[in-house]
Short mmCIF file of C-alpha atoms in Angstrom, two decimals:
data_model
loop_
_atom_site.label_atom_id
_atom_site.label_comp_id
_atom_site.label_asym_id
_atom_site.label_seq_id
_atom_site.Cartn_x
_atom_site.Cartn_y
_atom_site.Cartn_z
CA UNK A 1 96.30 135.03 98.07
CA UNK A 2 94.69 132.04 99.70
CA UNK A 3 91.31 132.31 101.34
CA UNK A 4 89.98 129.73 103.74
CA UNK A 5 86.21 129.74 104.26
CA UNK A 6 84.88 128.16 107.42
CA UNK A 7 82.26 128.86 110.06
CA UNK A 8 84.39 127.93 113.02
CA UNK A 9 87.96 127.09 113.99
CA UNK A 10 88.82 124.75 116.85
CA UNK A 11 92.06 123.55 118.32
CA UNK A 12 92.97 119.90 118.13
CA UNK A 13 91.56 119.66 121.66
CA UNK A 14 88.21 120.88 120.33
CA UNK A 15 88.55 124.29 121.92
CA UNK A 16 86.71 126.94 119.90
CA UNK A 17 89.11 129.75 119.01
CA UNK A 18 87.28 131.49 116.18
CA UNK A 19 83.62 131.76 115.28
CA UNK A 20 81.72 133.88 112.83
CA UNK A 21 81.17 136.60 115.44
CA UNK A 22 83.32 138.45 117.92
CA UNK A 23 86.59 138.23 116.06
CA UNK A 24 88.81 141.28 115.80
CA UNK A 25 89.79 141.64 112.18
CA UNK A 26 91.26 145.12 112.15
CA UNK A 27 92.78 147.48 114.70
CA UNK A 28 93.81 151.07 114.09
CA UNK A 29 95.11 153.59 116.58
CA UNK A 30 95.83 157.28 116.58
CA UNK A 31 98.42 158.43 119.10
CA UNK A 32 98.31 162.06 120.20
CA UNK A 33 101.37 163.41 121.95
CA UNK A 34 101.23 167.14 121.22
CA UNK A 35 99.94 169.40 124.03
CA UNK A 36 97.10 171.88 123.51
CA UNK A 37 95.98 174.74 125.68
CA UNK A 38 93.99 177.91 125.68
CA UNK A 39 91.16 176.92 123.42
CA UNK A 40 87.67 178.19 124.26
CA UNK A 41 85.13 176.20 122.25
CA UNK A 42 82.00 178.33 122.80
CA UNK A 43 78.49 176.95 123.09
CA UNK A 44 78.45 174.83 119.92
CA UNK A 45 80.27 171.54 119.61
CA UNK A 46 83.60 171.84 117.85
CA UNK A 47 86.02 169.11 116.92
CA UNK A 48 89.03 168.39 119.10
CA UNK A 49 91.11 167.97 115.99
CA UNK A 50 93.81 165.60 117.28
CA UNK A 51 91.32 163.11 118.74
CA UNK A 52 90.28 161.59 115.43
CA UNK A 53 90.59 158.13 113.98
CA UNK A 54 89.13 156.31 110.95
CA UNK A 55 88.46 152.72 110.01
CA UNK A 56 86.91 151.02 106.98
CA UNK A 57 84.61 148.15 108.00
CA UNK A 58 84.60 145.10 105.75
CA UNK A 59 80.94 144.27 106.34
CA UNK A 60 77.83 146.30 107.12
CA UNK A 61 77.00 143.92 109.97
CA UNK A 62 80.33 144.33 111.73
CA UNK A 63 80.69 146.53 114.78
CA UNK A 64 83.40 148.96 115.84
CA UNK A 65 84.69 149.00 119.39
CA UNK A 66 85.68 152.61 120.00
CA UNK A 67 88.11 153.25 122.87
CA UNK A 68 89.31 156.74 123.79
CA UNK A 69 91.70 157.58 126.59
CA UNK A 70 92.93 161.12 126.85
CA UNK A 71 94.31 163.58 129.36
CA UNK A 72 93.63 167.22 129.93
CA UNK A 73 92.43 170.00 132.17
CA UNK A 74 90.25 173.07 132.09
CA UNK A 75 90.03 176.56 133.37
CA UNK A 76 87.59 179.45 133.51
CA UNK A 77 83.93 178.70 134.06
CA UNK A 78 84.36 175.03 133.33
CA UNK A 79 80.97 173.77 134.62
CA UNK A 80 79.50 172.83 131.22
CA UNK A 81 82.73 171.93 129.46
CA UNK A 82 81.49 168.65 127.99
CA UNK A 83 82.57 166.23 125.29
CA UNK A 84 80.73 163.90 123.00
CA UNK A 85 81.54 161.09 120.58
CA UNK A 86 80.83 161.88 116.94
CA UNK A 87 80.70 159.51 113.97
CA UNK A 88 81.26 161.00 110.51
CA UNK A 89 80.56 164.48 111.81
CA UNK A 90 77.28 163.61 113.56
CA UNK A 91 76.72 163.13 117.26
CA UNK A 92 76.57 159.49 118.32
CA UNK A 93 73.84 158.04 120.52
CA UNK A 94 76.32 157.55 123.37
CA UNK A 95 75.22 160.46 125.49
CA UNK A 96 73.42 161.04 128.74
CA UNK A 97 69.69 161.60 128.98
CA UNK A 98 69.23 165.20 130.08
CA UNK A 99 66.18 167.28 130.76
CA UNK A 100 65.51 170.93 131.45
CA UNK A 101 68.43 173.23 130.74
CA UNK A 102 71.07 170.63 131.57
CA UNK A 103 73.52 169.51 128.92
CA UNK A 104 73.83 165.97 127.67
CA UNK A 105 77.16 164.53 126.66
CA UNK A 106 79.40 161.50 126.79
CA UNK A 107 81.60 163.04 129.45
CA UNK A 108 82.86 166.19 131.08
CA UNK A 109 86.30 167.64 130.69
CA UNK A 110 88.35 167.40 133.84
CA UNK A 111 88.70 170.38 136.15
CA UNK A 112 91.96 170.40 138.12
CA UNK A 113 90.78 172.63 140.94
CA UNK A 114 92.49 175.85 141.79
CA UNK A 115 95.98 174.71 140.92
CA UNK A 116 97.43 175.60 137.55
CA UNK A 117 99.67 172.58 137.82
CA UNK A 118 96.78 170.34 138.81
CA UNK A 119 96.88 166.79 137.62
CA UNK A 120 95.67 165.90 134.17
CA UNK A 121 93.06 163.26 134.80
CA UNK A 122 92.34 160.50 132.29
CA UNK A 123 89.07 160.88 130.44
CA UNK A 124 87.62 158.84 127.64
CA UNK A 125 84.94 156.39 126.59
CA UNK A 126 84.36 152.80 125.44
CA UNK A 127 81.52 152.34 122.96
CA UNK A 128 80.47 149.44 120.74
CA UNK A 129 79.17 151.12 117.63
CA UNK A 130 77.15 149.69 114.72
CA UNK A 131 77.91 151.93 111.76
CA UNK A 132 76.11 149.65 109.19
CA UNK A 133 78.54 150.70 106.51
CA UNK A 134 81.51 149.52 104.53
CA UNK A 135 82.66 153.05 103.83
CA UNK A 136 85.35 154.70 105.91
CA UNK A 137 84.00 155.68 109.30
CA UNK A 138 85.62 158.54 111.19
CA UNK A 139 85.26 159.01 114.92
CA UNK A 140 85.95 162.30 116.67
CA UNK A 141 85.62 163.92 120.04
CA UNK A 142 83.72 167.19 120.00
CA UNK A 143 83.73 169.63 122.89
CA UNK A 144 81.62 172.60 123.87
CA UNK A 145 81.17 175.07 126.69
CA UNK A 146 77.48 174.34 127.03
CA UNK A 147 76.51 177.53 128.78
CA UNK A 148 79.12 179.60 126.96
CA UNK A 149 80.53 181.28 130.02
CA UNK A 150 84.17 181.33 129.12
CA UNK A 151 85.64 177.89 129.71
CA UNK A 152 88.75 176.72 127.93
CA UNK A 153 90.45 173.34 127.85
CA UNK A 154 93.83 171.72 127.53
CA UNK A 155 94.82 168.40 126.04
CA UNK A 156 97.78 166.30 127.15
CA UNK A 157 98.80 168.91 129.73
CA UNK A 158 97.61 171.01 132.65
CA UNK A 159 96.62 174.61 132.32
CA UNK A 160 99.87 176.17 133.54
CA UNK A 161 102.87 176.14 131.31
CA UNK A 162 104.66 173.23 129.73
CA UNK A 163 108.20 174.14 130.58
CA UNK A 164 108.44 173.92 134.35
CA UNK A 165 109.59 170.95 136.32
CA UNK A 166 106.16 170.83 137.95
CA UNK A 167 104.31 170.16 134.71
CA UNK A 168 103.44 166.83 133.13
CA UNK A 169 102.85 166.39 129.43
CA UNK A 170 100.83 163.27 128.72
CA UNK A 171 99.97 161.08 125.73
CA UNK A 172 96.48 160.20 124.51
CA UNK A 173 95.09 157.60 122.12
CA UNK A 174 92.11 156.58 120.04
CA UNK A 175 91.78 152.87 119.29
CA UNK A 176 89.26 151.35 116.89
CA UNK A 177 88.66 147.62 116.55
CA UNK A 178 86.45 146.05 113.89
CA UNK A 179 84.46 143.21 115.46
CA UNK A 180 82.81 140.57 113.31
CA UNK A 181 79.08 140.23 113.90
CA UNK B 1 78.75 123.49 108.95
CA UNK B 2 82.42 123.49 108.02
CA UNK B 3 84.96 122.70 110.69
CA UNK B 4 88.73 123.19 110.67
CA UNK B 5 90.83 121.71 113.44
CA UNK B 6 94.20 123.39 113.94
CA UNK B 7 96.44 124.93 116.55
CA UNK B 8 97.24 128.00 114.54
CA UNK B 9 96.46 129.78 111.31
CA UNK B 10 99.16 131.56 109.38
CA UNK B 11 99.11 133.79 106.36
CA UNK B 12 100.95 132.77 103.23
CA UNK B 13 103.84 134.90 104.48
CA UNK B 14 103.93 132.86 107.71
CA UNK B 15 102.49 135.56 109.95
CA UNK B 16 100.36 134.11 112.72
CA UNK B 17 96.83 135.39 112.23
CA UNK B 18 95.09 133.18 114.76
CA UNK B 19 96.58 131.38 117.74
CA UNK B 20 95.06 128.85 120.09
CA UNK B 21 94.69 131.54 122.75
CA UNK B 22 93.92 135.23 122.73
CA UNK B 23 91.29 135.38 120.03
CA UNK B 24 88.11 137.31 120.74
CA UNK B 25 84.98 135.21 120.36
CA UNK B 26 82.28 137.73 121.18
CA UNK B 27 81.77 141.24 122.51
CA UNK B 28 78.77 142.44 124.51
CA UNK B 29 78.12 145.86 125.99
CA UNK B 30 75.60 147.66 128.16
CA UNK B 31 75.32 151.44 128.09
CA UNK B 32 73.94 153.67 130.83
CA UNK B 33 72.67 157.05 129.73
CA UNK B 34 70.39 157.92 132.63
CA UNK B 35 71.49 159.25 136.00
CA UNK B 36 71.48 157.72 139.45
CA UNK B 37 72.03 158.81 143.03
CA UNK B 38 73.08 156.32 145.70
CA UNK B 39 73.15 157.32 149.31
CA UNK B 40 74.97 155.33 151.92
CA UNK B 41 71.82 154.36 153.78
CA UNK B 42 70.16 152.98 150.65
CA UNK B 43 73.02 150.66 149.72
CA UNK B 44 72.09 147.06 150.58
CA UNK B 45 74.89 144.83 149.28
CA UNK B 46 78.43 145.19 150.58
CA UNK B 47 77.47 148.75 151.42
CA UNK B 48 76.78 149.32 147.73
CA UNK B 49 73.86 149.41 145.31
CA UNK B 50 73.62 148.24 141.72
CA UNK B 51 74.44 150.95 139.23
CA UNK B 52 71.44 150.25 137.05
CA UNK B 53 72.31 149.79 133.41
CA UNK B 54 75.94 148.94 134.12
CA UNK B 55 75.21 145.23 134.17
CA UNK B 56 75.93 142.88 131.29
CA UNK B 57 75.50 139.13 130.86
CA UNK B 58 77.67 136.98 128.64
CA UNK B 59 77.25 133.29 127.82
CA UNK B 60 80.66 131.81 127.16
CA UNK B 61 80.98 129.57 124.13
CA UNK B 62 83.73 127.47 125.71
CA UNK B 63 84.53 126.56 129.33
CA UNK B 64 88.18 127.45 128.84
CA UNK B 65 87.48 130.97 127.64
CA UNK B 66 88.33 134.01 129.72
CA UNK B 67 86.72 137.44 129.71
CA UNK B 68 88.05 140.96 129.52
CA UNK B 69 85.76 143.36 131.36
CA UNK B 70 86.03 147.09 130.64
CA UNK B 71 84.24 149.57 132.89
CA UNK B 72 84.16 153.18 131.70
CA UNK B 73 82.10 155.41 133.98
CA UNK B 74 81.38 159.03 134.78
CA UNK B 75 80.38 160.16 138.24
CA UNK B 76 80.86 162.43 141.21
CA UNK B 77 81.03 162.37 144.97
CA UNK B 78 80.01 164.87 147.59
CA UNK B 79 81.52 166.79 150.46
CA UNK B 80 82.01 163.84 152.80
CA UNK B 81 83.81 162.13 150.00
CA UNK B 82 85.72 159.49 151.90
CA UNK B 83 84.65 155.92 151.15
CA UNK B 84 82.72 156.78 147.99
CA UNK B 85 83.55 153.60 146.16
CA UNK B 86 82.47 151.24 143.39
CA UNK B 87 83.04 147.52 142.99
CA UNK B 88 83.00 145.25 139.94
CA UNK B 89 80.86 142.21 140.71
CA UNK B 90 80.69 138.80 139.02
CA UNK B 91 77.43 136.95 139.60
CA UNK B 92 76.80 139.08 142.67
CA UNK B 93 80.24 138.74 144.27
CA UNK B 94 83.19 141.13 144.12
CA UNK B 95 85.73 139.92 141.56
CA UNK B 96 88.36 142.66 141.39
CA UNK B 97 89.14 144.54 144.58
CA UNK B 98 92.10 145.89 146.44
CA UNK B 99 93.66 144.25 149.44
CA UNK B 100 92.10 146.05 152.36
CA UNK B 101 92.95 145.94 155.99
CA UNK B 102 89.74 144.23 156.97
CA UNK B 103 89.51 141.43 154.47
CA UNK B 104 87.90 138.85 156.73
CA UNK B 105 84.90 140.95 157.55
CA UNK B 106 84.10 141.88 154.01
CA UNK B 107 80.34 141.62 154.48
CA UNK B 108 80.51 144.39 157.05
CA UNK B 109 80.68 147.36 154.75
CA UNK B 110 81.41 149.77 157.58
CA UNK B 111 84.85 148.37 158.20
CA UNK B 112 86.13 146.88 154.96
CA UNK B 113 88.03 149.16 152.61
CA UNK B 114 88.39 146.75 149.71
CA UNK B 115 87.10 148.20 146.47
CA UNK B 116 87.65 148.32 142.74
CA UNK B 117 87.70 152.09 142.50
CA UNK B 118 86.62 155.37 143.98
CA UNK B 119 84.53 158.17 142.70
CA UNK B 120 86.99 161.02 142.36
CA UNK B 121 86.16 164.17 144.26
CA UNK B 122 87.97 167.38 143.63
CA UNK B 123 87.60 169.37 146.81
CA UNK B 124 88.66 172.53 145.06
CA UNK B 125 85.79 172.32 142.63
CA UNK B 126 82.23 173.45 142.95
CA UNK B 127 79.46 170.81 143.00
CA UNK B 128 79.20 170.77 139.22
CA UNK B 129 82.33 168.71 138.77
CA UNK B 130 82.24 165.24 137.14
CA UNK B 131 85.13 162.81 136.83
CA UNK B 132 85.86 159.66 134.87
CA UNK B 133 86.71 156.33 136.44
CA UNK B 134 86.82 152.68 135.36
CA UNK B 135 88.90 149.53 135.07
CA UNK B 136 90.12 146.81 132.71
CA UNK B 137 89.77 143.38 134.33
CA UNK B 138 90.96 140.15 132.67
CA UNK B 139 88.92 137.48 134.39
CA UNK B 140 90.93 134.24 134.45
CA UNK B 141 89.01 132.58 137.27
CA UNK B 142 85.91 131.56 135.37
CA UNK B 143 87.09 128.57 133.41
CA UNK B 144 84.62 126.29 135.12
CA UNK B 145 81.74 128.54 134.15
CA UNK B 146 79.97 128.30 130.83
CA UNK B 147 76.46 129.43 131.61
CA UNK B 148 75.50 133.04 131.81
CA UNK B 149 77.97 135.22 133.70
CA UNK B 150 76.78 138.61 134.82
CA UNK B 151 79.18 141.45 135.49
CA UNK B 152 77.83 144.51 137.22
CA UNK B 153 79.01 147.72 138.83
CA UNK B 154 77.89 148.51 142.35
CA UNK B 155 78.50 151.88 143.95
CA UNK B 156 77.82 153.86 147.08
CA UNK B 157 79.21 155.61 150.09
CA UNK B 158 80.40 152.80 152.31
CA UNK B 159 80.54 154.64 155.57
CA UNK B 160 77.09 156.01 154.95
CA UNK B 161 77.70 159.71 155.36
CA UNK B 162 77.10 160.99 151.84
CA UNK B 163 75.87 160.22 148.32
CA UNK B 164 77.47 159.26 145.03
CA UNK B 165 76.15 160.27 141.63
CA UNK B 166 76.41 158.41 138.31
CA UNK B 167 76.49 160.25 134.96
CA UNK B 168 75.86 163.55 136.76
CA UNK B 169 77.34 165.92 139.29
CA UNK B 170 76.23 166.23 142.88
CA UNK B 171 74.19 169.34 142.26
CA UNK B 172 71.56 168.39 139.70
CA UNK B 173 70.80 167.53 136.09
CA UNK B 174 68.62 170.25 134.66
CA UNK B 175 70.34 173.56 135.25
CA UNK B 176 72.28 175.26 132.51
CA UNK B 177 75.49 174.72 134.46
CA UNK B 178 75.05 170.93 134.52
CA UNK B 179 75.80 168.04 132.18
CA UNK B 180 74.42 164.50 131.99
CA UNK B 181 77.00 162.01 130.73
CA UNK B 182 77.10 158.36 129.62
CA UNK B 183 78.90 155.23 130.88
CA UNK B 184 79.43 151.68 129.66
CA UNK B 185 80.47 148.17 130.64
CA UNK B 186 81.95 145.96 127.92
CA UNK B 187 82.82 142.26 128.09
CA UNK B 188 84.99 140.41 125.57
CA UNK B 189 85.17 136.61 125.51
CA UNK B 190 88.80 135.62 124.98
CA UNK B 191 89.75 132.15 123.72
#
């Protein structure tokens, strides 16, 4: 294998097309097409198992651009049905600043109103992480019913059934990009 | 410093691994983890106020570079939810908006309906609802710019009859039924 070592690459017109930072040197994606429904997470964060993806950085200084886009709905007492980004099983810093009894999270799971066939709104996040590691890094979405009052959630579908002509089954993804830094 | 001048780099198996366009030169991001409320009457610019924290500045390394701007935001509207909008701004001017019916009079926020996006309101839901919104904008109109470029999100109720909320619902932030979320704006410089 040949290796070319340089600090910068320019076109013949002197246009800079690669520097030592900002380059994308690896992309991995997890596609999730299976529908979930009926799961009540309780008050502690639990992993949304399909929404996981791993990458192995090549340098401790490199960053990971984490991009989630997923669909779903909720039912029951959905008010504190909240999700958070986790790295290697620990909560990331990408969360709101809460006080009092309020929950803090990256986002809230979508509530489709009173209709069982309500739309499945896109949720997600975009976060530039600095894992400072060359070991495999795993990102997950965790979810909880923060006040534990009986909420449940669906993924890739509404909260009705999946077999009627009124239902939509969607597809979700997790994309990780290693960025040189 | 080493310097290689080429149009393209290929692997030994002739796969293109770097072209003269499309490469990412840098990535910058700003994260907002606090909450904000913007009422229609408090919105000074284009009927909108800066969403504090959702502003990021990038200094392009080449005049010919483009930028990919990714807005990923959580928020909520209120009962009078019409016209609860947000706009992506570049250096203080809207850069990615719909084609409204009152384009000429854009400065008059009461009549224009051009916007990047709206804060979703689910009228079936109680005030504790929060929705996600955002955009991906490939900015190809900045080739003459090389100094600092600032992208920012502005939001508000543009007919002034209600309030929008960022990273929170329209009820509050401290009760056990409420959640505070996080949002981000990310800019990639593309060769």
